[in-house]
PDB file of C-alpha atoms and ligand atoms in Angstrom:
ATOM      1  CA  MET A   1     106.263 146.250 113.254  1.00 90.00           C
ATOM      2  CA  THR A   2     103.403 147.570 115.597  1.00 95.00           C
ATOM      3  CA  HIS A   3     100.392 144.681 115.632  1.00 97.00           C
ATOM      4  CA  LEU A   4      96.874 146.014 116.280  1.00 97.00           C
ATOM      5  CA  ALA A   5      94.027 143.596 117.272  1.00 98.00           C
ATOM      6  CA  ILE A   6      90.450 145.564 116.566  1.00 98.00           C
ATOM      7  CA  LEU A   7      87.996 143.824 118.584  1.00 98.00           C
ATOM      8  CA  ILE A   8      84.426 144.027 117.242  1.00 98.00           C
ATOM      9  CA  SER A   9      80.994 142.336 117.882  1.00 98.00           C
ATOM     10  CA  GLY A  10      78.997 143.947 114.823  1.00 98.00           C
ATOM     11  CA  ARG A  11      78.731 146.263 112.109  1.00 97.00           C
ATOM     12  CA  GLY A  12      82.432 147.326 112.474  1.00 98.00           C
ATOM     13  CA  SER A  13      82.408 150.613 110.567  1.00 98.00           C
ATOM     14  CA  ASN A  14      84.956 152.066 113.460  1.00 98.00           C
ATOM     15  CA  MET A  15      87.006 149.286 112.799  1.00 98.00           C
ATOM     16  CA  GLN A  16      86.919 150.072 108.907  1.00 98.00           C
ATOM     17  CA  ALA A  17      87.671 153.870 109.668  1.00 98.00           C
ATOM     18  CA  LEU A  18      90.833 152.472 111.687  1.00 98.00           C
ATOM     19  CA  VAL A  19      92.188 149.998 108.982  1.00 97.00           C
ATOM     20  CA  ASP A  20      91.595 153.017 106.219  1.00 97.00           C
ATOM     21  CA  SER A  21      93.482 155.473 108.138  1.00 96.00           C
ATOM     22  CA  ALA A  22      97.128 156.550 107.712  1.00 88.00           C
ATOM     23  CA  ALA A  23      98.035 155.666 111.329  1.00 84.00           C
ATOM     24  CA  CYS A  24      97.377 152.249 110.721  1.00 85.00           C
ATOM     25  CA  ALA A  25      98.777 151.640 107.316  1.00 88.00           C
ATOM     26  CA  SER A  26     101.824 150.692 108.307  1.00 88.00           C
ATOM     27  CA  ALA A  27     100.692 148.423 110.973  1.00 94.00           C
ATOM     28  CA  ASP A  28      99.684 144.686 111.153  1.00 96.00           C
ATOM     29  CA  ILE A  29      96.027 144.297 111.972  1.00 97.00           C
ATOM     30  CA  THR A  30      93.986 141.395 113.276  1.00 98.00           C
ATOM     31  CA  VAL A  31      90.068 141.771 113.862  1.00 98.00           C
ATOM     32  CA  VAL A  32      88.965 139.654 116.594  1.00 98.00           C
ATOM     33  CA  ALA A  33      85.334 138.979 116.804  1.00 98.00           C
ATOM     34  CA  ASN A  34      83.135 137.478 119.634  1.00 98.00           C
ATOM     35  CA  ARG A  35      80.314 136.348 117.304  1.00 97.00           C
ATOM     36  CA  ALA A  36      80.700 134.724 113.964  1.00 97.00           C
ATOM     37  CA  ASP A  37      77.984 136.492 112.472  1.00 98.00           C
ATOM     38  CA  ALA A  38      79.759 140.178 113.169  1.00 98.00           C
ATOM     39  CA  ALA A  39      78.774 141.758 109.711  1.00 98.00           C
ATOM     40  CA  GLY A  40      82.147 143.694 110.014  1.00 98.00           C
ATOM     41  CA  LEU A  41      84.229 140.263 109.452  1.00 98.00           C
ATOM     42  CA  ASP A  42      82.901 140.669 105.760  1.00 98.00           C
ATOM     43  CA  PHE A  43      85.033 143.924 105.040  1.00 98.00           C
ATOM     44  CA  ALA A  44      88.069 142.119 106.806  1.00 98.00           C
ATOM     45  CA  HIS A  45      87.863 139.091 104.891  1.00 98.00           C
ATOM     46  CA  GLN A  46      87.718 141.073 101.630  1.00 97.00           C
ATOM     47  CA  ARG A  47      90.759 143.188 102.774  1.00 96.00           C
ATOM     48  CA  GLY A  48      92.417 139.970 103.534  1.00 97.00           C
ATOM     49  CA  ILE A  49      93.077 140.955 107.290  1.00 97.00           C
ATOM     50  CA  PRO A  50      93.565 138.321 109.357  1.00 97.00           C
ATOM     51  CA  VAL A  51      90.634 137.300 111.360  1.00 98.00           C
ATOM     52  CA  ALA A  52      90.013 135.459 114.587  1.00 98.00           C
ATOM     53  CA  VAL A  53      86.341 134.602 116.154  1.00 98.00           C
ATOM     54  CA  ILE A  54      86.219 133.465 119.746  1.00 98.00           C
ATOM     55  CA  GLU A  55      82.632 133.021 120.216  1.00 97.00           C
ATOM     56  CA  HIS A  56      82.015 134.256 123.694  1.00 96.00           C
ATOM     57  CA  ARG A  57      78.782 131.632 123.799  1.00 95.00           C
ATOM     58  CA  GLN A  58      81.363 128.856 123.858  1.00 96.00           C
ATOM     59  CA  PHE A  59      82.875 129.885 127.297  1.00 97.00           C
ATOM     60  CA  ALA A  60      81.338 128.775 131.020  1.00 97.00           C
ATOM     61  CA  THR A  61      82.424 132.240 132.371  1.00 97.00           C
ATOM     62  CA  ARG A  62      83.534 135.831 131.787  1.00 97.00           C
ATOM     63  CA  GLU A  63      87.004 134.975 133.041  1.00 97.00           C
ATOM     64  CA  ALA A  64      87.457 132.136 130.657  1.00 98.00           C
ATOM     65  CA  PHE A  65      86.437 133.985 127.591  1.00 98.00           C
ATOM     66  CA  ASP A  66      88.916 136.561 128.434  1.00 98.00           C
ATOM     67  CA  ARG A  67      91.514 134.413 129.503  1.00 98.00           C
ATOM     68  CA  GLN A  68      91.202 132.583 125.979  1.00 98.00           C
ATOM     69  CA  LEU A  69      91.217 136.355 124.049  1.00 98.00           C
ATOM     70  CA  HIS A  70      94.072 137.346 126.265  1.00 98.00           C
ATOM     71  CA  GLU A  71      96.137 134.491 125.220  1.00 98.00           C
ATOM     72  CA  GLN A  72      95.317 134.511 121.373  1.00 98.00           C
ATOM     73  CA  LEU A  73      96.305 138.438 121.699  1.00 98.00           C
ATOM     74  CA  VAL A  74      99.583 137.785 123.170  1.00 98.00           C
ATOM     75  CA  ASP A  75     100.097 134.792 121.147  1.00 98.00           C
ATOM     76  CA  ALA A  76      99.517 136.909 117.908  1.00 97.00           C
ATOM     77  CA  GLY A  77     102.150 139.379 119.351  1.00 98.00           C
ATOM     78  CA  ILE A  78      99.530 141.991 119.743  1.00 98.00           C
ATOM     79  CA  ASP A  79     100.657 145.713 121.101  1.00 98.00           C
ATOM     80  CA  TRP A  80      97.487 147.671 121.111  1.00 98.00           C
ATOM     81  CA  VAL A  81      93.868 146.475 121.471  1.00 98.00           C
ATOM     82  CA  PHE A  82      91.146 148.987 119.934  1.00 98.00           C
ATOM     83  CA  LEU A  83      87.615 147.902 120.800  1.00 98.00           C
ATOM     84  CA  ALA A  84      85.322 148.974 118.300  1.00 98.00           C
ATOM     85  CA  GLY A  85      81.696 148.063 118.886  1.00 97.00           C
ATOM     86  CA  PHE A  86      83.004 145.370 121.193  1.00 98.00           C
ATOM     87  CA  MET A  87      80.278 144.390 123.233  1.00 95.00           C
ATOM     88  CA  ARG A  88      81.497 142.633 126.104  1.00 95.00           C
ATOM     89  CA  ILE A  89      82.517 143.835 129.489  1.00 94.00           C
ATOM     90  CA  LEU A  90      85.982 142.882 129.936  1.00 97.00           C
ATOM     91  CA  THR A  91      87.163 141.351 133.516  1.00 97.00           C
ATOM     92  CA  PRO A  92      89.473 143.354 135.606  1.00 97.00           C
ATOM     93  CA  SER A  93      92.479 140.890 135.180  1.00 97.00           C
ATOM     94  CA  PHE A  94      92.194 141.183 131.268  1.00 98.00           C
ATOM     95  CA  VAL A  95      91.740 145.174 131.935  1.00 98.00           C
ATOM     96  CA  ASN A  96      94.749 145.144 134.027  1.00 97.00           C
ATOM     97  CA  ALA A  97      97.054 143.037 131.687  1.00 98.00           C
ATOM     98  CA  TRP A  98      96.339 145.504 128.977  1.00 98.00           C
ATOM     99  CA  ASN A  99      96.558 148.652 131.118  1.00 97.00           C
ATOM    100  CA  GLY A 100      97.562 151.790 128.784  1.00 97.00           C
ATOM    101  CA  LYS A 101      97.212 149.427 125.624  1.00 98.00           C
ATOM    102  CA  LEU A 102      93.601 149.097 125.486  1.00 98.00           C
ATOM    103  CA  ILE A 103      91.385 151.645 123.837  1.00 98.00           C
ATOM    104  CA  ASN A 104      87.823 151.708 123.540  1.00 98.00           C
ATOM    105  CA  ILE A 105      85.281 154.342 121.603  1.00 98.00           C
ATOM    106  CA  HIS A 106      82.089 155.266 123.308  1.00 98.00           C
ATOM    107  CA  PRO A 107      79.460 157.194 121.646  1.00 98.00           C
ATOM    108  CA  SER A 108      78.837 159.890 124.484  1.00 98.00           C
ATOM    109  CA  ARG A 109      80.875 162.882 125.817  1.00 98.00           C
ATOM    110  CA  LEU A 110      82.037 160.982 129.069  1.00 98.00           C
ATOM    111  CA  PRO A 111      81.538 160.981 131.766  1.00 97.00           C
ATOM    112  CA  ARG A 112      78.000 161.656 130.515  1.00 97.00           C
ATOM    113  CA  TYR A 113      75.925 158.706 129.396  1.00 98.00           C
ATOM    114  CA  PRO A 114      78.619 155.858 130.039  1.00 97.00           C
ATOM    115  CA  GLY A 115      76.511 152.576 129.323  1.00 95.00           C
ATOM    116  CA  LEU A 116      73.758 151.894 126.358  1.00 95.00           C
ATOM    117  CA  ASN A 117      71.412 154.388 124.803  1.00 97.00           C
ATOM    118  CA  CYS A 118      73.396 157.488 124.887  1.00 97.00           C
ATOM    119  CA  HIS A 119      71.717 159.300 122.303  1.00 98.00           C
ATOM    120  CA  GLN A 120      68.306 158.919 123.759  1.00 98.00           C
ATOM    121  CA  ARG A 121      69.518 159.861 127.194  1.00 98.00           C
ATOM    122  CA  ALA A 122      71.245 163.110 125.784  1.00 98.00           C
ATOM    123  CA  LEU A 123      67.842 164.045 123.743  1.00 98.00           C
ATOM    124  CA  ASP A 124      65.682 163.173 126.936  1.00 98.00           C
ATOM    125  CA  ALA A 125      68.098 165.467 129.194  1.00 98.00           C
ATOM    126  CA  GLY A 126      67.732 168.236 126.680  1.00 98.00           C
ATOM    127  CA  ASP A 127      71.366 168.424 126.057  1.00 98.00           C
ATOM    128  CA  SER A 128      72.429 170.916 123.197  1.00 98.00           C
ATOM    129  CA  THR A 129      75.344 168.798 122.342  1.00 98.00           C
ATOM    130  CA  ALA A 130      76.352 165.197 121.926  1.00 98.00           C
ATOM    131  CA  GLY A 131      79.385 163.581 120.829  1.00 98.00           C
ATOM    132  CA  ALA A 132      82.035 160.725 121.355  1.00 98.00           C
ATOM    133  CA  SER A 133      84.871 159.653 123.256  1.00 98.00           C
ATOM    134  CA  VAL A 134      87.937 158.024 122.664  1.00 98.00           C
ATOM    135  CA  HIS A 135      89.528 156.711 126.086  1.00 98.00           C
ATOM    136  CA  PHE A 136      91.758 154.541 127.935  1.00 98.00           C
ATOM    137  CA  VAL A 137      90.144 151.287 129.295  1.00 98.00           C
ATOM    138  CA  THR A 138      90.068 150.720 133.264  1.00 96.00           C
ATOM    139  CA  GLU A 139      88.228 148.700 135.328  1.00 94.00           C
ATOM    140  CA  GLU A 140      85.195 151.045 135.611  1.00 92.00           C
ATOM    141  CA  LEU A 141      82.907 150.672 132.884  1.00 90.00           C
ATOM    142  CA  ASP A 142      83.327 153.760 130.129  1.00 93.00           C
ATOM    143  CA  GLY A 143      85.124 155.384 133.053  1.00 93.00           C
ATOM    144  CA  GLY A 144      88.666 155.504 131.866  1.00 97.00           C
ATOM    145  CA  PRO A 145      90.859 158.788 131.091  1.00 98.00           C
ATOM    146  CA  VAL A 146      89.743 160.143 127.808  1.00 98.00           C
ATOM    147  CA  ILE A 147      92.002 161.191 125.007  1.00 98.00           C
ATOM    148  CA  ILE A 148      89.558 163.063 122.686  1.00 98.00           C
ATOM    149  CA  GLN A 149      86.013 163.886 122.533  1.00 98.00           C
ATOM    150  CA  SER A 150      84.013 165.289 119.575  1.00 98.00           C
ATOM    151  CA  ILE A 151      81.369 167.812 120.043  1.00 98.00           C
ATOM    152  CA  VAL A 152      78.372 167.195 117.764  1.00 98.00           C
ATOM    153  CA  ASP A 153      75.466 169.822 117.826  1.00 98.00           C
ATOM    154  CA  ILE A 154      71.950 168.381 118.817  1.00 98.00           C
ATOM    155  CA  LEU A 155      69.387 169.762 116.398  1.00 98.00           C
ATOM    156  CA  PRO A 156      65.616 170.522 116.711  1.00 96.00           C
ATOM    157  CA  GLY A 157      63.795 167.679 115.957  1.00 96.00           C
ATOM    158  CA  ASP A 158      66.624 165.025 116.328  1.00 98.00           C
ATOM    159  CA  THR A 159      66.061 161.423 116.649  1.00 98.00           C
ATOM    160  CA  ALA A 160      68.235 158.876 118.505  1.00 98.00           C
ATOM    161  CA  ASP A 161      69.065 157.509 115.242  1.00 98.00           C
ATOM    162  CA  GLN A 162      69.473 160.695 113.248  1.00 98.00           C
ATOM    163  CA  LEU A 163      71.763 162.010 116.301  1.00 98.00           C
ATOM    164  CA  ALA A 164      73.848 158.381 116.379  1.00 98.00           C
ATOM    165  CA  GLU A 165      74.278 158.884 112.466  1.00 98.00           C
ATOM    166  CA  ARG A 166      75.999 162.240 113.000  1.00 98.00           C
ATOM    167  CA  VAL A 167      78.145 161.220 116.062  1.00 98.00           C
ATOM    168  CA  LEU A 168      79.094 158.263 114.165  1.00 98.00           C
ATOM    169  CA  VAL A 169      80.681 160.646 111.346  1.00 98.00           C
ATOM    170  CA  SER A 170      82.658 161.993 114.017  1.00 98.00           C
ATOM    171  CA  GLU A 171      83.781 158.743 115.678  1.00 98.00           C
ATOM    172  CA  HIS A 172      85.113 157.842 112.080  1.00 98.00           C
ATOM    173  CA  ARG A 173      87.444 161.022 112.562  1.00 98.00           C
ATOM    174  CA  ILE A 174      88.386 160.756 116.180  1.00 98.00           C
ATOM    175  CA  TYR A 175      89.318 157.326 116.417  1.00 98.00           C
ATOM    176  CA  PRO A 176      92.000 157.240 113.903  1.00 98.00           C
ATOM    177  CA  LEU A 177      93.158 160.529 115.433  1.00 98.00           C
ATOM    178  CA  ALA A 178      93.465 158.997 118.641  1.00 98.00           C
ATOM    179  CA  ALA A 179      94.849 155.785 117.438  1.00 97.00           C
ATOM    180  CA  SER A 180      97.811 157.717 115.615  1.00 97.00           C
ATOM    181  CA  TRP A 181      98.448 159.598 118.719  1.00 97.00           C
ATOM    182  CA  VAL A 182      98.474 156.540 120.953  1.00 97.00           C
ATOM    183  CA  ILE A 183     100.596 154.288 118.541  1.00 96.00           C
ATOM    184  CA  SER A 184     103.185 157.096 118.356  1.00 96.00           C
ATOM    185  CA  GLY A 185     103.475 157.844 122.213  1.00 97.00           C
ATOM    186  CA  LYS A 186     101.862 161.464 121.817  1.00 98.00           C
ATOM    187  CA  ALA A 187      98.980 160.138 123.938  1.00 98.00           C
ATOM    188  CA  ARG A 188      99.542 157.787 126.756  1.00 98.00           C
ATOM    189  CA  LEU A 189      98.280 156.602 129.703  1.00 98.00           C
ATOM    190  CA  CYS A 190     100.359 157.937 132.510  1.00 95.00           C
ATOM    191  CA  GLN A 191      99.261 156.718 136.119  1.00 89.00           C
ATOM    192  CA  ASP A 192      95.343 157.356 136.194  1.00 91.00           C
ATOM    193  CA  GLN A 193      95.636 160.468 133.480  1.00 96.00           C
ATOM    194  CA  CYS A 194      95.940 160.911 129.819  1.00 98.00           C
ATOM    195  CA  CYS A 195      99.322 162.483 128.963  1.00 98.00           C
ATOM    196  CA  PHE A 196      99.582 164.378 125.987  1.00 98.00           C
ATOM    197  CA  ASP A 197     103.031 165.263 124.610  1.00 97.00           C
ATOM    198  CA  ASN A 198     104.435 164.115 128.200  1.00 97.00           C
ATOM    199  CA  GLN A 199     101.829 166.357 129.861  1.00 97.00           C
ATOM    200  CA  PRO A 200      98.786 165.170 132.089  1.00 97.00           C
ATOM    201  CA  ILE A 201      95.935 166.753 130.544  1.00 97.00           C
ATOM    202  CA  SER A 202      93.262 168.039 132.897  1.00 93.00           C
ATOM    203  CA  SER A 203      90.362 167.595 130.139  1.00 96.00           C
ATOM    204  CA  PRO A 204      90.032 165.968 127.169  1.00 98.00           C
ATOM    205  CA  ILE A 205      91.528 167.141 123.681  1.00 98.00           C
ATOM    206  CA  GLN A 206      87.892 168.878 122.055  1.00 98.00           C
ATOM    207  CA  TRP A 207      87.447 167.881 118.205  1.00 98.00           C
ATOM    208  CA  GLN A 208      84.784 169.565 116.426  1.00 98.00           C
ATOM    209  CA  ASP A 209      84.086 170.307 112.625  1.00 95.00           C
ATOM    210  CA  GLY A 210      87.389 168.693 111.618  1.00 96.00           C
ATOM    211  CA  GLN A 211      89.604 170.748 114.124  1.00 98.00           C
ATOM    212  CA  TRP A 212      90.911 169.584 117.578  1.00 98.00           C
ATOM    213  CA  SER A 213      92.003 171.623 120.462  1.00 97.00           C
ATOM    214  CA  LEU A 214      93.715 171.377 123.949  1.00 94.00           C
ATOM    215  CA  THR A 215      91.913 173.498 126.253  1.00 83.00           C
TER     216      THR A 215
HETATM  217  C1  GRF B   1      80.048 153.143 117.813  1.00 71.44           C
HETATM  218  O1  GRF B   1      78.891 153.989 118.012  1.00 71.44           O
HETATM  219  C2  GRF B   1      80.710 152.865 119.142  1.00 71.44           C
HETATM  220  O2  GRF B   1      81.102 154.223 119.501  1.00 71.44           O
HETATM  221  C3  GRF B   1      79.956 151.849 120.066  1.00 71.44           C
HETATM  222  O3  GRF B   1      79.317 151.212 119.317  1.00 71.44           O
HETATM  223  C4  GRF B   1      79.341 151.565 117.967  1.00 71.44           C
HETATM  224  C5  GRF B   1      79.867 150.280 117.147  1.00 71.44           C
HETATM  225  O4  GRF B   1      79.654 150.644 115.703  1.00 71.44           O
HETATM  226  N1  GRF B   1      81.198 151.778 121.177  1.00 71.44           N
HETATM  227  P1  GRF B   1      80.589 150.125 114.752  1.00 71.44           P
HETATM  228  O5  GRF B   1      80.235 148.570 114.919  1.00 71.44           O
HETATM  229  O6  GRF B   1      81.906 150.530 114.886  1.00 71.44           O
HETATM  230  O7  GRF B   1      79.799 150.714 113.293  1.00 71.44           O
END
């Protein structure tokens, strides 16, 4: 059986969306947190999902933390690693060890706004749309090939929080969809690109109002 690790640092709403998705229904899941107080752990406990807490503060270096994380994932027989609000930058050796098997969700339409405060930055730039991206993780922060992106309209008078809320609703749709594609092999990392149905895609799949399309 496919074994997924979902890595969280906080609320874990994307983790919940993955756990509740059809794509993950037939998979073994382990939730990993780098903080014992990650709120999402309550949900995992309630659902009886195995949990591993690896407190990053207990490691002297980023490398040491990532080595421990890697070893525990390997020991648990993990096939896929889904980052879901995991607030740690991973080292190149970790990222390379999980090349093609490590997926992240980021709340902007990459390559726009990698890093933090994406929603405020989109508002400040006067953008008319925002969204989220699911991508393969590479050494470049928020820079790996994007599988799918949502398109969410920015409304007049939107605050960053209001926009974040609507983008999050779309995250809960596109992350499970992308997970189903990755697990089934429909989407995969081929060289430095995302391949969909064995064809490299020149731009990410777009998702809007519940529909996805390949452009
Ligand atoms: C989401 O917006 C995700 O895109 C970003 O961090 C946030 C995590 O939210 N990487 P949650 O913990 O999944 O609720």
